[in-house]
Amino acid sequence: MTTNGTRYDLVLFGSDLQGEERAQAVSRLAQWMKVAPEQGAQILEQRGLVIARGLDADTGAETQRKLLAIGIRCNLRPCNTSGLTLELAAVEKPATVITCPACGHVHQVKGDQPAPTTCEQCEIVFAKYENLAKEKKEREQIRQTLLYEQQRSLERDQREQEERLAQQRRRQLEDEIRKQLGLPRLMASRTGLISSAAGIYLLGLSMGAGGLFAYNLLSGSGTIAPDPNRVGVGALAMGQAAAESGVFDPGMVAEMQVSALLDPAAGAVAAEPGGAATDPGVAATGPGVPADTGAIPGAAGPLLDASFGQSGAAGPRQPGAAGAGTAAPDGPDTLGFLDSRLADLKKDTEWDLYLLDRIGALHERGAAPQAMALVEHLQDPELRFDRGARLADDLGREGRSADAENLYLRLGAAADQQPDQAGARVAAYATLARHRHRAGRPLEAAALLQQAMTMAATLTAPADQAAAESEIAALLTDLGRPAEARAHFQAALGALGRIPTPAARLSAIPPLAQGYAKAGYRASALNLLDEATHNIAAAKDAQARERILGALAHTSAQLGDRQGAMGAAARIADPAGKDRALYRLVATELAAGRLADAVALAEGLHTPAYQALAGGLVGLRQTALPAYRPLATQSAERAAAAVALLTNPAEQAAVTAELARFAARGGDSAAADRGFAQALRLAASVPSLPERDRALAILATNEALALRLADARSRLPQIADTQLRFALTNDLAGLGDAAKAVGQ
């Protein structure tokens, strides 16, 4: 454009920019026009507004080019004046209209007048009314959520009842059909199963099992003395015959045989030579017959397992037992509580949930190596291999084959390092094989299945064999090989029958039930757990009963049977042991996303320590859900009130440290700092050295779980127990690796 003496007006036509780009354009315009940003925003809203007059051609063109470059539309228009170079149009601030939310009265606020805070007509305070309305809306959201979860719970209970009724009807129909065919009726009661000699005889003839009948007949007449380590031979024979005939599914066969195996009446021990008959619920002792101590074969004791993520069996100590405190026989067992907390922290549900969230977030951000590293720090073994395999499958679908194969190799190496007892290594192989099969890699699945079978063949303890065989049977069911699965299920039941003591036999039921549930026989799995619960009296040792009932309750909760879980926990005689089991159920319900059920379970706790822990854990979950945040404060207050009821400084320190960890996880660093400092002061004041060591170990573990590794390591020199210090050192090393993967 050439200069010819003509002057131009610069006319503004607004902008289509949005968000941050619009804000930057307003700032540049206000800076150029030397006005406040608010005025710049109002000017930009105008259309056809002259923002500069009397510009020469070159200046106008340059100004137009700069405005267009930042997204502001404008144009040059010739003018007849030649004097002014820049002139601003007057901008009037529009009147503000405020409508009362209660009565609807309209308030006109002109110019720079302050906005009213109260209504001229009804005199309500706007801010207070809005807060009340917001709280009412949040309450209604919470109410609707709770009603929805309550309805889901009712529907779930109804489905389970329908499953049981359907199974019962199926059995009735089978009895009717067998009657029409002239076959013997399979009696539902255990007494009928054991005592029906004629039925066994007829079924034995039809299945070629006459030898078993002869054995039972001679056993009943006293010609052959029964084996004291085998129970319910007749019922087992019927179950074996039914399994071979294929008339019943493996779940129903298991119910028949396990019912006989767990029946105390069927397991009566014959009279010893020269002595009276022993108690049916107590196994005989002597050469070749191990005493019934209630211990799970191969289980490690508390604090003896130095590897992070492997929990030892820790139940309440009896006063006077090795390492027990000085509590009176009827008083609280502080040392037992501390040991149980240490054991539970080695398999902490809250930590696993945190890691699962972090793994998902890292995967979404494309940080696959960090996500893969975090998988290895999940404390629950089954969860570790399942989540790792799913992550590997996701990486494969995303085209990251190298990362997927690398992760599977790492998971396979980790499976090789699993302990041999309780079929842990077999379960790891089975989980990986199941995912390989679903990912369309049948050859790799078959190789893992072969590894699982090879490992199972090396197990010698019957309880380990039962768990391993049920895992293999469940895997074979997934692979579409039902005949082989049935054979392995029968092998699992056979191993269960070889377990010599009632307590050990009951302890083997939860992993067996898990196998049946994985194979799709959930109703039968729940019946097995229920059968074990009702026969718990066969375990004569109180600590064994508590441990077994806790495992039964936990497995029932994992399978979604809250009523069965509560029924098992209710049979625990010791209040602290019962609350420990219920607290684990609270954590399980939260992990499954059933917050309403977790709150209901938490309200049933009676001991202050577990009331406080449940309040903190529930409050943490409520903090993470916007609709429940108003209730998180109430949960925290209930937890604090429960802590105030504790009188033993060691228990106070342990509970306070765990609550501080929950506060740290919820983002309240100040509360976490106060809690950890208070826990340290309480632990230092504990007079008993064993209790002080355990309180410090619990404090250090919670600090490490809160990713405060430096504080946690500083507690190690204060712990006098070398074995405990060594185990804690290994645990902190593992948590340090996890913290690095998280990025802290």
PDB file of C-alpha atoms in Angstrom, residues 332-582:
ATOM      1  CA  PRO A 332      -6.007 -58.009  76.199  1.00  0.00           C
ATOM      2  CA  ASP A 333      -3.251 -59.779  74.280  1.00  0.00           C
ATOM      3  CA  THR A 334      -1.247 -56.755  73.148  1.00  0.00           C
ATOM      4  CA  LEU A 335       1.658 -58.725  71.727  1.00  0.00           C
ATOM      5  CA  GLY A 336      -0.722 -60.928  69.758  1.00  0.00           C
ATOM      6  CA  PHE A 337      -2.450 -57.844  68.323  1.00  0.00           C
ATOM      7  CA  LEU A 338       0.875 -56.320  67.286  1.00  0.00           C
ATOM      8  CA  ASP A 339       2.029 -59.560  65.656  1.00  0.00           C
ATOM      9  CA  SER A 340      -1.249 -59.839  63.758  1.00  0.00           C
ATOM     10  CA  ARG A 341      -0.912 -56.263  62.479  1.00  0.00           C
ATOM     11  CA  LEU A 342       2.651 -56.932  61.316  1.00  0.00           C
ATOM     12  CA  ALA A 343       1.499 -60.045  59.477  1.00  0.00           C
ATOM     13  CA  ASP A 344      -1.459 -58.259  57.878  1.00  0.00           C
ATOM     14  CA  LEU A 345       0.722 -55.344  56.746  1.00  0.00           C
ATOM     15  CA  LYS A 346       2.734 -57.813  54.670  1.00  0.00           C
ATOM     16  CA  LYS A 347      -0.406 -58.389  52.594  1.00  0.00           C
ATOM     17  CA  ASP A 348      -2.091 -55.009  52.835  1.00  0.00           C
ATOM     18  CA  THR A 349      -5.156 -54.445  50.657  1.00  0.00           C
ATOM     19  CA  GLU A 350      -4.879 -50.650  50.752  1.00  0.00           C
ATOM     20  CA  TRP A 351      -1.308 -50.773  49.428  1.00  0.00           C
ATOM     21  CA  ASP A 352      -2.336 -53.087  46.598  1.00  0.00           C
ATOM     22  CA  LEU A 353      -5.233 -50.787  45.658  1.00  0.00           C
ATOM     23  CA  TYR A 354      -2.843 -47.828  45.587  1.00  0.00           C
ATOM     24  CA  LEU A 355      -0.420 -49.708  43.347  1.00  0.00           C
ATOM     25  CA  LEU A 356      -3.247 -50.752  41.012  1.00  0.00           C
ATOM     26  CA  ASP A 357      -4.250 -47.100  40.594  1.00  0.00           C
ATOM     27  CA  ARG A 358      -0.642 -46.105  39.933  1.00  0.00           C
ATOM     28  CA  ILE A 359      -0.140 -48.951  37.436  1.00  0.00           C
ATOM     29  CA  GLY A 360      -3.207 -47.821  35.499  1.00  0.00           C
ATOM     30  CA  ALA A 361      -2.106 -44.171  35.535  1.00  0.00           C
ATOM     31  CA  LEU A 362       1.433 -44.997  34.400  1.00  0.00           C
ATOM     32  CA  HIS A 363       0.123 -47.210  31.608  1.00  0.00           C
ATOM     33  CA  GLU A 364      -2.181 -44.453  30.373  1.00  0.00           C
ATOM     34  CA  ARG A 365       0.751 -42.008  30.308  1.00  0.00           C
ATOM     35  CA  GLY A 366       2.793 -44.455  28.255  1.00  0.00           C
ATOM     36  CA  ALA A 367       5.249 -45.167  31.090  1.00  0.00           C
ATOM     37  CA  ALA A 368       5.172 -48.931  30.542  1.00  0.00           C
ATOM     38  CA  PRO A 369       8.537 -49.719  32.222  1.00  0.00           C
ATOM     39  CA  GLN A 370       7.463 -48.071  35.489  1.00  0.00           C
ATOM     40  CA  ALA A 371       4.062 -49.794  35.377  1.00  0.00           C
ATOM     41  CA  MET A 372       5.749 -53.144  34.763  1.00  0.00           C
ATOM     42  CA  ALA A 373       8.079 -52.550  37.715  1.00  0.00           C
ATOM     43  CA  LEU A 374       5.184 -51.729  40.033  1.00  0.00           C
ATOM     44  CA  VAL A 375       3.397 -54.982  39.190  1.00  0.00           C
ATOM     45  CA  GLU A 376       6.155 -56.906  40.948  1.00  0.00           C
ATOM     46  CA  HIS A 377       5.424 -55.078  44.231  1.00  0.00           C
ATOM     47  CA  LEU A 378       1.759 -56.102  44.541  1.00  0.00           C
ATOM     48  CA  GLN A 379       1.624 -58.038  47.800  1.00  0.00           C
ATOM     49  CA  ASP A 380      -1.207 -60.444  46.938  1.00  0.00           C
ATOM     50  CA  PRO A 381       0.406 -63.126  44.714  1.00  0.00           C
ATOM     51  CA  GLU A 382      -2.732 -63.949  42.744  1.00  0.00           C
ATOM     52  CA  LEU A 383      -3.401 -60.261  42.131  1.00  0.00           C
ATOM     53  CA  ARG A 384       0.244 -59.730  41.117  1.00  0.00           C
ATOM     54  CA  PHE A 385       0.216 -62.361  38.384  1.00  0.00           C
ATOM     55  CA  ASP A 386      -3.308 -61.554  37.184  1.00  0.00           C
ATOM     56  CA  ARG A 387      -2.694 -57.798  36.896  1.00  0.00           C
ATOM     57  CA  GLY A 388       0.727 -58.358  35.345  1.00  0.00           C
ATOM     58  CA  ALA A 389      -0.690 -60.691  32.713  1.00  0.00           C
ATOM     59  CA  ARG A 390      -3.487 -58.254  31.899  1.00  0.00           C
ATOM     60  CA  LEU A 391      -0.964 -55.433  31.528  1.00  0.00           C
ATOM     61  CA  ALA A 392       1.132 -57.602  29.198  1.00  0.00           C
ATOM     62  CA  ASP A 393      -1.951 -58.406  27.116  1.00  0.00           C
ATOM     63  CA  ASP A 394      -2.821 -54.695  26.904  1.00  0.00           C
ATOM     64  CA  LEU A 395       0.700 -53.854  25.781  1.00  0.00           C
ATOM     65  CA  GLY A 396       0.486 -56.558  23.114  1.00  0.00           C
ATOM     66  CA  ARG A 397      -2.779 -55.154  21.768  1.00  0.00           C
ATOM     67  CA  GLU A 398      -1.206 -51.696  21.643  1.00  0.00           C
ATOM     68  CA  GLY A 399       1.559 -52.992  19.395  1.00  0.00           C
ATOM     69  CA  ARG A 400       4.248 -53.006  22.086  1.00  0.00           C
ATOM     70  CA  SER A 401       5.133 -56.645  21.605  1.00  0.00           C
ATOM     71  CA  ALA A 402       8.641 -56.331  23.030  1.00  0.00           C
ATOM     72  CA  ASP A 403       7.374 -54.869  26.305  1.00  0.00           C
ATOM     73  CA  ALA A 404       4.608 -57.488  26.493  1.00  0.00           C
ATOM     74  CA  GLU A 405       6.990 -60.392  26.006  1.00  0.00           C
ATOM     75  CA  ASN A 406       9.476 -58.882  28.446  1.00  0.00           C
ATOM     76  CA  LEU A 407       6.778 -58.600  31.100  1.00  0.00           C
ATOM     77  CA  TYR A 408       5.671 -62.206  30.552  1.00  0.00           C
ATOM     78  CA  LEU A 409       9.278 -63.346  30.932  1.00  0.00           C
ATOM     79  CA  ARG A 410       9.558 -61.429  34.199  1.00  0.00           C
ATOM     80  CA  LEU A 411       6.280 -62.898  35.444  1.00  0.00           C
ATOM     81  CA  GLY A 412       7.448 -66.396  34.526  1.00  0.00           C
ATOM     82  CA  ALA A 413      10.683 -65.869  36.447  1.00  0.00           C
ATOM     83  CA  ALA A 414       8.683 -64.586  39.429  1.00  0.00           C
ATOM     84  CA  ALA A 415       6.439 -67.666  39.245  1.00  0.00           C
ATOM     85  CA  ASP A 416       9.516 -69.890  39.396  1.00  0.00           C
ATOM     86  CA  GLN A 417      10.479 -68.190  42.662  1.00  0.00           C
ATOM     87  CA  GLN A 418       7.116 -68.696  44.372  1.00  0.00           C
ATOM     88  CA  PRO A 419       7.160 -70.916  47.487  1.00  0.00           C
ATOM     89  CA  ASP A 420       6.296 -74.567  46.985  1.00  0.00           C
ATOM     90  CA  GLN A 421       3.694 -74.867  49.727  1.00  0.00           C
ATOM     91  CA  ALA A 422      -0.054 -74.476  49.271  1.00  0.00           C
ATOM     92  CA  GLY A 423       0.314 -74.741  45.499  1.00  0.00           C
ATOM     93  CA  ALA A 424       1.503 -71.102  45.221  1.00  0.00           C
ATOM     94  CA  ARG A 425       3.783 -71.811  42.258  1.00  0.00           C
ATOM     95  CA  VAL A 426       1.147 -73.916  40.536  1.00  0.00           C
ATOM     96  CA  ALA A 427      -1.397 -71.107  40.998  1.00  0.00           C
ATOM     97  CA  ALA A 428       1.021 -68.630  39.405  1.00  0.00           C
ATOM     98  CA  TYR A 429       1.604 -70.886  36.390  1.00  0.00           C
ATOM     99  CA  ALA A 430      -2.156 -71.453  36.060  1.00  0.00           C
ATOM    100  CA  THR A 431      -2.919 -67.715  36.101  1.00  0.00           C
ATOM    101  CA  LEU A 432      -0.360 -66.994  33.394  1.00  0.00           C
ATOM    102  CA  ALA A 433      -1.574 -69.946  31.312  1.00  0.00           C
ATOM    103  CA  ARG A 434      -5.167 -68.752  31.556  1.00  0.00           C
ATOM    104  CA  HIS A 435      -4.222 -65.339  30.177  1.00  0.00           C
ATOM    105  CA  ARG A 436      -2.049 -66.812  27.418  1.00  0.00           C
ATOM    106  CA  HIS A 437      -4.970 -68.995  26.339  1.00  0.00           C
ATOM    107  CA  ARG A 438      -7.362 -66.054  26.268  1.00  0.00           C
ATOM    108  CA  ALA A 439      -4.824 -64.038  24.265  1.00  0.00           C
ATOM    109  CA  GLY A 440      -4.808 -66.704  21.562  1.00  0.00           C
ATOM    110  CA  ARG A 441      -1.443 -68.251  22.483  1.00  0.00           C
ATOM    111  CA  PRO A 442      -2.412 -71.926  23.013  1.00  0.00           C
ATOM    112  CA  LEU A 443       1.125 -73.320  22.741  1.00  0.00           C
ATOM    113  CA  GLU A 444       2.413 -71.045  25.499  1.00  0.00           C
ATOM    114  CA  ALA A 445      -0.640 -71.884  27.620  1.00  0.00           C
ATOM    115  CA  ALA A 446       0.049 -75.602  27.141  1.00  0.00           C
ATOM    116  CA  ALA A 447       3.690 -75.132  28.169  1.00  0.00           C
ATOM    117  CA  LEU A 448       2.664 -73.337  31.356  1.00  0.00           C
ATOM    118  CA  LEU A 449       0.087 -76.043  32.078  1.00  0.00           C
ATOM    119  CA  GLN A 450       2.825 -78.648  31.777  1.00  0.00           C
ATOM    120  CA  GLN A 451       4.985 -76.653  34.213  1.00  0.00           C
ATOM    121  CA  ALA A 452       2.101 -76.540  36.664  1.00  0.00           C
ATOM    122  CA  MET A 453       1.550 -80.295  36.412  1.00  0.00           C
ATOM    123  CA  THR A 454       5.262 -81.000  36.833  1.00  0.00           C
ATOM    124  CA  MET A 455       5.374 -78.796  39.925  1.00  0.00           C
ATOM    125  CA  ALA A 456       2.241 -80.415  41.358  1.00  0.00           C
ATOM    126  CA  ALA A 457       3.795 -83.872  40.949  1.00  0.00           C
ATOM    127  CA  THR A 458       6.667 -82.866  43.245  1.00  0.00           C
ATOM    128  CA  LEU A 459       4.435 -81.823  46.156  1.00  0.00           C
ATOM    129  CA  THR A 460       4.276 -84.254  49.058  1.00  0.00           C
ATOM    130  CA  ALA A 461       1.974 -82.601  51.606  1.00  0.00           C
ATOM    131  CA  PRO A 462      -1.670 -83.573  50.930  1.00  0.00           C
ATOM    132  CA  ALA A 463      -2.902 -80.012  51.622  1.00  0.00           C
ATOM    133  CA  ASP A 464      -0.491 -78.625  49.013  1.00  0.00           C
ATOM    134  CA  GLN A 465      -1.552 -81.339  46.570  1.00  0.00           C
ATOM    135  CA  ALA A 466      -5.237 -80.505  47.052  1.00  0.00           C
ATOM    136  CA  ALA A 467      -4.667 -76.803  46.349  1.00  0.00           C
ATOM    137  CA  ALA A 468      -2.464 -77.505  43.333  1.00  0.00           C
ATOM    138  CA  GLU A 469      -4.797 -80.086  41.775  1.00  0.00           C
ATOM    139  CA  SER A 470      -7.815 -77.793  42.115  1.00  0.00           C
ATOM    140  CA  GLU A 471      -5.888 -74.979  40.366  1.00  0.00           C
ATOM    141  CA  ILE A 472      -4.940 -77.304  37.516  1.00  0.00           C
ATOM    142  CA  ALA A 473      -8.521 -78.563  37.251  1.00  0.00           C
ATOM    143  CA  ALA A 474      -9.830 -74.985  37.024  1.00  0.00           C
ATOM    144  CA  LEU A 475      -7.287 -74.207  34.300  1.00  0.00           C
ATOM    145  CA  LEU A 476      -8.224 -77.320  32.331  1.00  0.00           C
ATOM    146  CA  THR A 477     -11.861 -76.252  32.525  1.00  0.00           C
ATOM    147  CA  ASP A 478     -10.918 -72.894  30.988  1.00  0.00           C
ATOM    148  CA  LEU A 479      -8.952 -74.691  28.288  1.00  0.00           C
ATOM    149  CA  GLY A 480     -12.033 -76.710  27.336  1.00  0.00           C
ATOM    150  CA  ARG A 481     -10.837 -80.095  28.637  1.00  0.00           C
ATOM    151  CA  PRO A 482     -13.605 -81.116  31.090  1.00  0.00           C
ATOM    152  CA  ALA A 483     -12.737 -84.801  31.331  1.00  0.00           C
ATOM    153  CA  GLU A 484      -9.183 -84.049  32.448  1.00  0.00           C
ATOM    154  CA  ALA A 485     -10.460 -81.321  34.757  1.00  0.00           C
ATOM    155  CA  ARG A 486     -12.802 -83.824  36.423  1.00  0.00           C
ATOM    156  CA  ALA A 487      -9.896 -86.191  37.021  1.00  0.00           C
ATOM    157  CA  HIS A 488      -7.808 -83.470  38.652  1.00  0.00           C
ATOM    158  CA  PHE A 489     -10.714 -82.335  40.798  1.00  0.00           C
ATOM    159  CA  GLN A 490     -11.046 -85.917  41.985  1.00  0.00           C
ATOM    160  CA  ALA A 491      -7.307 -85.990  42.695  1.00  0.00           C
ATOM    161  CA  ALA A 492      -7.736 -82.855  44.813  1.00  0.00           C
ATOM    162  CA  LEU A 493     -10.503 -84.511  46.817  1.00  0.00           C
ATOM    163  CA  GLY A 494      -8.352 -87.593  47.227  1.00  0.00           C
ATOM    164  CA  ALA A 495      -5.539 -85.443  48.620  1.00  0.00           C
ATOM    165  CA  LEU A 496      -8.007 -83.781  50.968  1.00  0.00           C
ATOM    166  CA  GLY A 497      -8.988 -87.214  52.269  1.00  0.00           C
ATOM    167  CA  ARG A 498      -5.332 -88.016  53.027  1.00  0.00           C
ATOM    168  CA  ILE A 499      -4.911 -85.043  55.347  1.00  0.00           C
ATOM    169  CA  PRO A 500      -4.662 -86.686  58.779  1.00  0.00           C
ATOM    170  CA  THR A 501      -5.961 -84.008  61.170  1.00  0.00           C
ATOM    171  CA  PRO A 502      -9.333 -82.244  61.175  1.00  0.00           C
ATOM    172  CA  ALA A 503      -7.820 -78.769  61.597  1.00  0.00           C
ATOM    173  CA  ALA A 504      -5.432 -79.205  58.666  1.00  0.00           C
ATOM    174  CA  ARG A 505      -8.275 -80.639  56.569  1.00  0.00           C
ATOM    175  CA  LEU A 506     -10.457 -77.619  57.309  1.00  0.00           C
ATOM    176  CA  SER A 507      -7.548 -75.307  56.474  1.00  0.00           C
ATOM    177  CA  ALA A 508      -7.349 -76.853  53.006  1.00  0.00           C
ATOM    178  CA  ILE A 509     -10.961 -76.004  52.129  1.00  0.00           C
ATOM    179  CA  PRO A 510     -10.524 -72.295  51.113  1.00  0.00           C
ATOM    180  CA  PRO A 511      -7.985 -72.915  48.304  1.00  0.00           C
ATOM    181  CA  LEU A 512     -10.025 -75.925  47.179  1.00  0.00           C
ATOM    182  CA  ALA A 513     -13.162 -73.781  47.027  1.00  0.00           C
ATOM    183  CA  GLN A 514     -11.292 -71.135  45.054  1.00  0.00           C
ATOM    184  CA  GLY A 515     -10.443 -73.732  42.439  1.00  0.00           C
ATOM    185  CA  TYR A 516     -14.077 -74.791  42.057  1.00  0.00           C
ATOM    186  CA  ALA A 517     -15.172 -71.154  41.817  1.00  0.00           C
ATOM    187  CA  LYS A 518     -12.610 -70.431  39.068  1.00  0.00           C
ATOM    188  CA  ALA A 519     -13.973 -73.410  37.144  1.00  0.00           C
ATOM    189  CA  GLY A 520     -17.488 -71.958  37.278  1.00  0.00           C
ATOM    190  CA  TYR A 521     -18.884 -73.991  40.192  1.00  0.00           C
ATOM    191  CA  ARG A 522     -19.421 -71.007  42.469  1.00  0.00           C
ATOM    192  CA  ALA A 523     -22.486 -72.374  44.239  1.00  0.00           C
ATOM    193  CA  SER A 524     -20.629 -75.591  45.073  1.00  0.00           C
ATOM    194  CA  ALA A 525     -17.616 -73.580  46.250  1.00  0.00           C
ATOM    195  CA  LEU A 526     -19.818 -71.606  48.629  1.00  0.00           C
ATOM    196  CA  ASN A 527     -21.361 -74.841  49.894  1.00  0.00           C
ATOM    197  CA  LEU A 528     -17.877 -76.228  50.620  1.00  0.00           C
ATOM    198  CA  LEU A 529     -17.028 -73.119  52.634  1.00  0.00           C
ATOM    199  CA  ASP A 530     -20.338 -73.337  54.472  1.00  0.00           C
ATOM    200  CA  GLU A 531     -19.725 -77.027  55.229  1.00  0.00           C
ATOM    201  CA  ALA A 532     -16.304 -76.242  56.675  1.00  0.00           C
ATOM    202  CA  THR A 533     -17.742 -73.418  58.775  1.00  0.00           C
ATOM    203  CA  HIS A 534     -20.382 -75.668  60.316  1.00  0.00           C
ATOM    204  CA  ASN A 535     -17.809 -78.354  61.114  1.00  0.00           C
ATOM    205  CA  ILE A 536     -15.283 -75.998  62.709  1.00  0.00           C
ATOM    206  CA  ALA A 537     -15.692 -77.752  66.054  1.00  0.00           C
ATOM    207  CA  ALA A 538     -13.539 -80.564  64.653  1.00  0.00           C
ATOM    208  CA  ALA A 539     -10.522 -78.262  65.169  1.00  0.00           C
ATOM    209  CA  LYS A 540      -9.943 -78.442  68.908  1.00  0.00           C
ATOM    210  CA  ASP A 541      -7.295 -75.724  69.167  1.00  0.00           C
ATOM    211  CA  ALA A 542      -8.783 -72.238  69.675  1.00  0.00           C
ATOM    212  CA  GLN A 543      -6.074 -70.478  67.659  1.00  0.00           C
ATOM    213  CA  ALA A 544      -6.497 -72.961  64.814  1.00  0.00           C
ATOM    214  CA  ARG A 545     -10.256 -72.359  64.769  1.00  0.00           C
ATOM    215  CA  GLU A 546      -9.734 -68.598  64.657  1.00  0.00           C
ATOM    216  CA  ARG A 547      -7.258 -68.840  61.791  1.00  0.00           C
ATOM    217  CA  ILE A 548      -9.433 -71.259  59.808  1.00  0.00           C
ATOM    218  CA  LEU A 549     -12.613 -69.229  60.292  1.00  0.00           C
ATOM    219  CA  GLY A 550     -10.769 -66.082  59.239  1.00  0.00           C
ATOM    220  CA  ALA A 551      -9.647 -67.790  56.028  1.00  0.00           C
ATOM    221  CA  LEU A 552     -13.149 -69.122  55.366  1.00  0.00           C
ATOM    222  CA  ALA A 553     -14.651 -65.657  55.900  1.00  0.00           C
ATOM    223  CA  HIS A 554     -12.076 -64.020  53.635  1.00  0.00           C
ATOM    224  CA  THR A 555     -12.619 -66.545  50.829  1.00  0.00           C
ATOM    225  CA  SER A 556     -16.411 -66.213  51.097  1.00  0.00           C
ATOM    226  CA  ALA A 557     -16.072 -62.440  50.777  1.00  0.00           C
ATOM    227  CA  GLN A 558     -13.803 -62.813  47.753  1.00  0.00           C
ATOM    228  CA  LEU A 559     -16.482 -64.963  46.110  1.00  0.00           C
ATOM    229  CA  GLY A 560     -19.129 -62.316  46.861  1.00  0.00           C
ATOM    230  CA  ASP A 561     -20.920 -64.195  49.663  1.00  0.00           C
ATOM    231  CA  ARG A 562     -21.111 -61.533  52.381  1.00  0.00           C
ATOM    232  CA  GLN A 563     -23.580 -63.500  54.479  1.00  0.00           C
ATOM    233  CA  GLY A 564     -21.348 -66.563  54.464  1.00  0.00           C
ATOM    234  CA  ALA A 565     -18.336 -64.426  55.351  1.00  0.00           C
ATOM    235  CA  MET A 566     -20.129 -62.825  58.275  1.00  0.00           C
ATOM    236  CA  GLY A 567     -21.369 -66.223  59.417  1.00  0.00           C
ATOM    237  CA  ALA A 568     -17.826 -67.592  59.533  1.00  0.00           C
ATOM    238  CA  ALA A 569     -16.484 -64.525  61.341  1.00  0.00           C
ATOM    239  CA  ALA A 570     -19.312 -64.667  63.874  1.00  0.00           C
ATOM    240  CA  ARG A 571     -18.133 -68.109  65.024  1.00  0.00           C
ATOM    241  CA  ILE A 572     -14.773 -66.743  66.215  1.00  0.00           C
ATOM    242  CA  ALA A 573     -14.923 -66.713  69.998  1.00  0.00           C
ATOM    243  CA  ASP A 574     -12.166 -64.173  70.729  1.00  0.00           C
ATOM    244  CA  PRO A 575     -13.497 -60.598  70.232  1.00  0.00           C
ATOM    245  CA  ALA A 576     -10.176 -59.315  68.889  1.00  0.00           C
ATOM    246  CA  GLY A 577      -9.865 -62.269  66.512  1.00  0.00           C
ATOM    247  CA  LYS A 578     -13.432 -61.760  65.311  1.00  0.00           C
ATOM    248  CA  ASP A 579     -12.824 -58.066  64.663  1.00  0.00           C
ATOM    249  CA  ARG A 580      -9.592 -58.870  62.844  1.00  0.00           C
ATOM    250  CA  ALA A 581     -11.545 -61.104  60.470  1.00  0.00           C
ATOM    251  CA  LEU A 582     -14.280 -58.486  60.053  1.00  0.00           C
TER     252      LEU A 582
END
